[in-house]
C-alpha positions in Angstrom: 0.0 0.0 0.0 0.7 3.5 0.2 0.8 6.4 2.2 -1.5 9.6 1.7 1.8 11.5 1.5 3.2 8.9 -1.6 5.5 7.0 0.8 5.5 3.4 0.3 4.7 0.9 3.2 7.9 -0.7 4.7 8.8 -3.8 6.4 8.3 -1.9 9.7 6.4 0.9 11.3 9.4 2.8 12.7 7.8 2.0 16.3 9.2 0.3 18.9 9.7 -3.3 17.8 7.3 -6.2 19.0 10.0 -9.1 19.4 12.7 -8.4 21.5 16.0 -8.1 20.5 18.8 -10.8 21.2 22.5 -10.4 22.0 24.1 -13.5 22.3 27.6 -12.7 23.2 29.0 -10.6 25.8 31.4 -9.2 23.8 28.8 -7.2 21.6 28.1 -5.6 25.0 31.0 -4.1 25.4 31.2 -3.6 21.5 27.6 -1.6 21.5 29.0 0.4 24.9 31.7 1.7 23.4 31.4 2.2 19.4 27.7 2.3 19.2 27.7 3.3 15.9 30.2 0.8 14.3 29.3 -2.0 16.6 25.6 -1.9 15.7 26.7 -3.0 12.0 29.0 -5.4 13.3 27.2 -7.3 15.4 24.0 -7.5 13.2 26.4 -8.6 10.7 28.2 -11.0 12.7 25.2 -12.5 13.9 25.6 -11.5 17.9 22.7 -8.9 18.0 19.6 -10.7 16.3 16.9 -8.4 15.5 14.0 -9.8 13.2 14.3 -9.5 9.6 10.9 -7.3 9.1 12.1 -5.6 12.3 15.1 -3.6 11.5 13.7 -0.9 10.3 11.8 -0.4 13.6 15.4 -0.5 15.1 17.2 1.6 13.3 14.3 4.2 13.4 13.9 4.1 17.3 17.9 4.3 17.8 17.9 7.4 15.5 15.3 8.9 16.7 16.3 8.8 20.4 19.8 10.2 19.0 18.3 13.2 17.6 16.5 14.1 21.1 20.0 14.5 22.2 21.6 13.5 25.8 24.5 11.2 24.4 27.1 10.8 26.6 30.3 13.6 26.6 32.9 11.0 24.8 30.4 10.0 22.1 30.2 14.0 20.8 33.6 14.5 21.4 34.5 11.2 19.0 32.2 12.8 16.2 34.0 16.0 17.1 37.1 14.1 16.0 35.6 12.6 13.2 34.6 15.7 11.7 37.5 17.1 12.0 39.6 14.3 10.1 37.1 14.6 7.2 39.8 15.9 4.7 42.3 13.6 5.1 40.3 10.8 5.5 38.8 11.9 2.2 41.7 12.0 -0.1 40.6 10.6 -2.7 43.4 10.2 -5.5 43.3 8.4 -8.6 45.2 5.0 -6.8 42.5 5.5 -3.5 39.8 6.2 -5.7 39.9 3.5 -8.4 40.0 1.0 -5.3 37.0 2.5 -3.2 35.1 1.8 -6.4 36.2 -1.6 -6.9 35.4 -2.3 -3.3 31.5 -1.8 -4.1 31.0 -1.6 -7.1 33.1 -5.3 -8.8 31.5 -7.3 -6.2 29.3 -8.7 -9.0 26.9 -7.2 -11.4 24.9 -10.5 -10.8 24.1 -9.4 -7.3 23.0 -5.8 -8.7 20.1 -7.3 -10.9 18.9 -9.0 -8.4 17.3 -6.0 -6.9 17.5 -3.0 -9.3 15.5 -2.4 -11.9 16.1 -3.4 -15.6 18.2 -0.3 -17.2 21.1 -0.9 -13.6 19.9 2.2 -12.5 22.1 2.7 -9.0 20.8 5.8 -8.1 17.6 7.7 -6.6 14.6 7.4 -8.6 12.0 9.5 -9.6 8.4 8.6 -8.2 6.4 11.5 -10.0 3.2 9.5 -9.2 3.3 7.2 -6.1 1.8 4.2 -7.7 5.1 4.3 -10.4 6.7 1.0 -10.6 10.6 0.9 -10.0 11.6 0.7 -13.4 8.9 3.6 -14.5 10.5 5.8 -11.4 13.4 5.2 -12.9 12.8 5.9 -16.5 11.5 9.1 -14.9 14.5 9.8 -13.6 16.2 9.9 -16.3 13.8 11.9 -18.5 14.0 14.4 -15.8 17.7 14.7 -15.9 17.3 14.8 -20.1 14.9 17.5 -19.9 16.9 19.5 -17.5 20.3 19.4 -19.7 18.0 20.5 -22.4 20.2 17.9 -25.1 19.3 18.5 -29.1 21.0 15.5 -31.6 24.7 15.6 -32.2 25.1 17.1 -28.8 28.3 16.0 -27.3 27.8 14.3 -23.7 30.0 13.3 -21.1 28.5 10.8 -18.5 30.9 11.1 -15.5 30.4 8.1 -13.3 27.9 6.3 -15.8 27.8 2.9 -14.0 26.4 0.2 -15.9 25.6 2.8 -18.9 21.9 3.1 -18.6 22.1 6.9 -18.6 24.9 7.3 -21.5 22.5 5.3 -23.6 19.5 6.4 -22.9 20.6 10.1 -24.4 22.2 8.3 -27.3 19.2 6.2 -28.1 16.5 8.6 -27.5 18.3 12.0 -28.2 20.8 11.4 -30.9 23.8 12.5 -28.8 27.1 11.0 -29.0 27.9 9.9 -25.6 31.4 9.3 -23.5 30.8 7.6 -20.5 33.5 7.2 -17.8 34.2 5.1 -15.3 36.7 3.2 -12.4 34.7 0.3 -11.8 36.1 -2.3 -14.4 32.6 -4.5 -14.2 31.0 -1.4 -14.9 33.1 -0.9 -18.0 32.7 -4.2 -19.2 28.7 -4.7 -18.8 28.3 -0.9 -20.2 30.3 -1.2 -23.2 28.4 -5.0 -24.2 24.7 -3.4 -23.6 26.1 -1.0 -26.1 26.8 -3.0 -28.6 24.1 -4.8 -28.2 22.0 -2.3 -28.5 23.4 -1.2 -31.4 24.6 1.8 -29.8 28.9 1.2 -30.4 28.8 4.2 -33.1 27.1 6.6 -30.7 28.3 5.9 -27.2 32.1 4.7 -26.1 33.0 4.0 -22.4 36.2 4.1 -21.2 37.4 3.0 -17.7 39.4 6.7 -16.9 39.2 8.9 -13.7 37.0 12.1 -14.6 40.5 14.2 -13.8 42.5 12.9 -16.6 39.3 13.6 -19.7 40.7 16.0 -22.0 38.3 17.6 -24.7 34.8 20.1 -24.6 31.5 18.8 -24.4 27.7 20.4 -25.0 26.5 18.5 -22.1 28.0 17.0 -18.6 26.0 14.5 -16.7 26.7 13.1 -13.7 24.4 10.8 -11.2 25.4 9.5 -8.0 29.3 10.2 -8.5 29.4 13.5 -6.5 29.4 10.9 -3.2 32.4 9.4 -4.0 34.2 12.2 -4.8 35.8 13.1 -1.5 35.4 16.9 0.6 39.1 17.9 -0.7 38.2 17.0 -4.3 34.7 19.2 -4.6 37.6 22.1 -5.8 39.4 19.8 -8.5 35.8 18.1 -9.5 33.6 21.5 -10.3 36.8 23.1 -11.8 36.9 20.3 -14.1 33.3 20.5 -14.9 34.3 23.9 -15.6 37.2 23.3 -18.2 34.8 20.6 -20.1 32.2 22.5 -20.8 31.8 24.6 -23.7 30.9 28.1 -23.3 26.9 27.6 -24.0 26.7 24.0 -22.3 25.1 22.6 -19.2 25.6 20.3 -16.8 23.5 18.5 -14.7 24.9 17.2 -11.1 22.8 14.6 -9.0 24.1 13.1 -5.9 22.8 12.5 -2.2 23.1 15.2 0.1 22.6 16.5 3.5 20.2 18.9 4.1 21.7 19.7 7.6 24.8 21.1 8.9 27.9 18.9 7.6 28.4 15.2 9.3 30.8 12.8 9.1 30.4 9.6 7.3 28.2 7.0 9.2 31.4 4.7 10.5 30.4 1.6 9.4 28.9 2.6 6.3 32.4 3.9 5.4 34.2 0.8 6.6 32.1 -1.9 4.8 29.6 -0.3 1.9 31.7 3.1 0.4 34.9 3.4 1.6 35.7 7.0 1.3 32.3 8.1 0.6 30.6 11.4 2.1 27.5 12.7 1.8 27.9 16.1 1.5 26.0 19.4 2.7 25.1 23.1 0.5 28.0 24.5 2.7 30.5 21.8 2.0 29.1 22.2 -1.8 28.8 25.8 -2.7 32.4 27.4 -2.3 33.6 25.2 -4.2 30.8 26.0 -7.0 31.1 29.7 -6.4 34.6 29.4 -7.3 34.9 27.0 -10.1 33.7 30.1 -12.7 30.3 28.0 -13.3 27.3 29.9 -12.9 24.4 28.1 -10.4 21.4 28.1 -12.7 19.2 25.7 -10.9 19.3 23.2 -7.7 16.3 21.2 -6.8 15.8 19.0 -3.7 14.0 16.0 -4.4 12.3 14.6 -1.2 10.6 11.7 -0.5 12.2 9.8 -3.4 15.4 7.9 -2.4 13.2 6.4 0.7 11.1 4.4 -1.9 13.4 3.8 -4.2 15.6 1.6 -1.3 12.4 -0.3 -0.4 11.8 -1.4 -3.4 15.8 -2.3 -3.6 15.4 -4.1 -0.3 12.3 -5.9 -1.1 14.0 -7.2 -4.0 16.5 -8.7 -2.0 14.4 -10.4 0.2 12.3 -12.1 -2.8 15.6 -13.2 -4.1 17.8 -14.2 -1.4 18.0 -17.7 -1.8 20.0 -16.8 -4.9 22.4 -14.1 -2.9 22.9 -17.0 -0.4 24.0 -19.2 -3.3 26.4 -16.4 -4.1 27.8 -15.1 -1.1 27.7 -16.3 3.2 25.6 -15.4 5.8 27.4 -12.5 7.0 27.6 -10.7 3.2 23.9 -11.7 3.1 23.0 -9.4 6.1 25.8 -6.8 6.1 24.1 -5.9 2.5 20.6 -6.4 3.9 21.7 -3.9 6.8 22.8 -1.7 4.4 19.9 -1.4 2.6 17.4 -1.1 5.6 19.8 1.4 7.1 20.4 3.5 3.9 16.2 3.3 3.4 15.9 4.7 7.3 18.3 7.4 6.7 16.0 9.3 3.7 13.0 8.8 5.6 14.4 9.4 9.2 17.1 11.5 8.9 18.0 15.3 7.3 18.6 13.3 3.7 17.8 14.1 0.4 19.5 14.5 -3.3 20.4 17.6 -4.9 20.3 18.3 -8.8 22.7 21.5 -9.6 22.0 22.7 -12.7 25.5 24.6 -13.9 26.5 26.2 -17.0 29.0 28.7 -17.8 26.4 31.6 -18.7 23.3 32.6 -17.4 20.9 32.1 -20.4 21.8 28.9 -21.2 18.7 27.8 -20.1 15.8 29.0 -20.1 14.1 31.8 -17.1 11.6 29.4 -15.7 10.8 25.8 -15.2 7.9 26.2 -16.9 9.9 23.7 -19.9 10.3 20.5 -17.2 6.7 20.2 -16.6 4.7 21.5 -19.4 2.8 19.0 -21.3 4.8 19.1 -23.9 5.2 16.0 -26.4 7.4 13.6 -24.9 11.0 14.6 -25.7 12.5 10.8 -24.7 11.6 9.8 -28.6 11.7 12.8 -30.8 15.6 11.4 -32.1 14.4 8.5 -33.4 11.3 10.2 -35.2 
């Protein structure tokens, strides 16, 4: 079912849970006592805190929201304290760093990705214009909102900047006419990407190449970029918007999606960082926007999409569950609920926490698009189609 506000029914109420909640080892005591916020990963994942599976949500959600009335102890603030302020050089991504956080995620095994995401490999937030949407309609939604917004017209010139499995690259080739370059670190990535290309026929119009975004050379019309920005690192945001800047010609636009924090800057959840996206940060507007201001791109749009990323993990999640006798097949126990932690935990944060994703719409003049947004939502003819007509 779903909620009069569009949000989609979960495994769990966010109340208190009805079963209680097991620890079967002492030492996850201790563990829980004294790095709450690691250990509660941990132990899930190690099997010494048993929570029910439909249950976790209501966990996570009661812990969190207890957090955010305040009264934690002295030494936990003071270890966040810390945390914050090692941000920058526990972000430093370089090219070496960098190419192995992605590998540590994303070449697991595109087998385990289709398992739970929709057709097109679309690893980002979706787009639920209407609650009722499917996951792969949210998700074709997604991207026409992104195509609409970068305003492409055939024989544009794109550059995809993290493109993942290539969904998006092709999408603008196949429905737009644009001649697409898609980069990425992961190497699975690059291999899947570059077959669904030529097997959709697409080789002449879209290449991918397994490159760091720092080292493209050349102009493009167009720069898109979904769910890279996270990966990115805070002493990077300089080097990656001043890039954008250099690769984009005069008249061009870019389009910039990635998960932010629509709160004062925080420091990576611990265990998320250790075990899901090593050197990963979700980022805030004031972490964002000096780095923007000074890049020479001009800040022609940002919208906050709400209430999206929440639905789009339960549907992720209750794709798991439906296939985890194959994940078990794949992978142990302990993989099997770290990712299902992840997942639950990820899904808690959009709808519990200060969590959202950010579109920046940048170009290097003012008029390169148009005054209002009165072209994203008009009932115009669908644009997705009008290269191939």
């Amino acid at each position: 079912m779903t909620w009069p506000d569009g949000r989609v029914e979960r495994f769990g109420t966010g109340e208190a849970p009805e079963e209680a909640i097991h620890i079967t080892d002492d030492s996850a005591v201790k563990a829980l006592a004294t790095r709450p916020v690691l250990a509660l990963g941990e132990c899930y994942m190690d099997g010494t805190l048993v929570v029910p599976d439909d249950q976790l949500y209501d966990v996570l959600a009661m812990l969190v929201r207890n957090q955010r009335m305040g009264g934690m102890p002295a030494w936990f603030n003071a270890y966040q304290s810390t945390r914050m302020a090692a941000r920058r050089f526990v972000q430093r991504n370089d090219a070496l760093r960098a190419r192995k956080n992605v590998a540590h995620h994303y070449d697991i095994s595109d087998d385990l990705y289709r398992l739970f995401l929709d057709e097109d490999m679309q690893y980002s937030c979706a787009y639920f214009a209407r609650p009722e949407m499917t996951l792969e309609q949210a998700q074709e939604a997604k991207k026409a909102h992104i195509a609409r917004k970068l305003r492409i017209e055939p024989g544009m010139r794109v550059l995809d900047i993290g493109c993942g499995w290539g969904g998006m690259a092709m999408t603008l080739a196949r429905d737009f006419g644009a001649q697409v370059t898609g980069v990425t670190l992961s190497q699975n990535q690059h291999a899947t990407a570059t077959k669904r290309a030529e097997a959709a026929g697409l080789s002449d119009r879209v290449k991918f190449e397994l490159r760091d975004y720092r080292k493209v050379q050349d102009n493009f019309d167009r720069i898109v970029s979904v769910g890279m920005l996270e990966h990115v690192g805070l002493p990077h945001y300089g080097d990656y918007f001043d890039k954008v800047c250099d690769l984009l010609d005069p008249d061009g636009v870019a389009l910039i999606h990635t998960i932010g924090n629509v709160e004062a800057p925080s420091p990576t959840n611990p265990w998320l960082e250790k075990y899901i996206f090593p050197g990963g940060y979700v980022p805030s507007m004031t972490d964002l926007m000096p780095a923007v201001e000074r890049s020479g791109l001009y800040t022609q749009d940002i919208e906050i999409l709400r209430g999206h990323y929440g639905p789009t993990l339960h549907h992720w999640h209750l794709r798991f569950e439906e296939n985890i006798d194959k994940v078990r097949a794949m992978y142990d126990e302990r993989f099997v609920r770290m990712f299902r932690f992840y997942l639950v935990a990820c899904e808690m944060a959009f709808e519990e926490q200060w969590q959202a994703v950010f579109q920046f719409q940048l170009g290097r003049k003012q008029y390169a698009v148009p005054k209002t947004r009165d072209y994203l939502y008009g009932p115009a003819e669908q644009p997705a189609m009008r290269a191939a007509e």
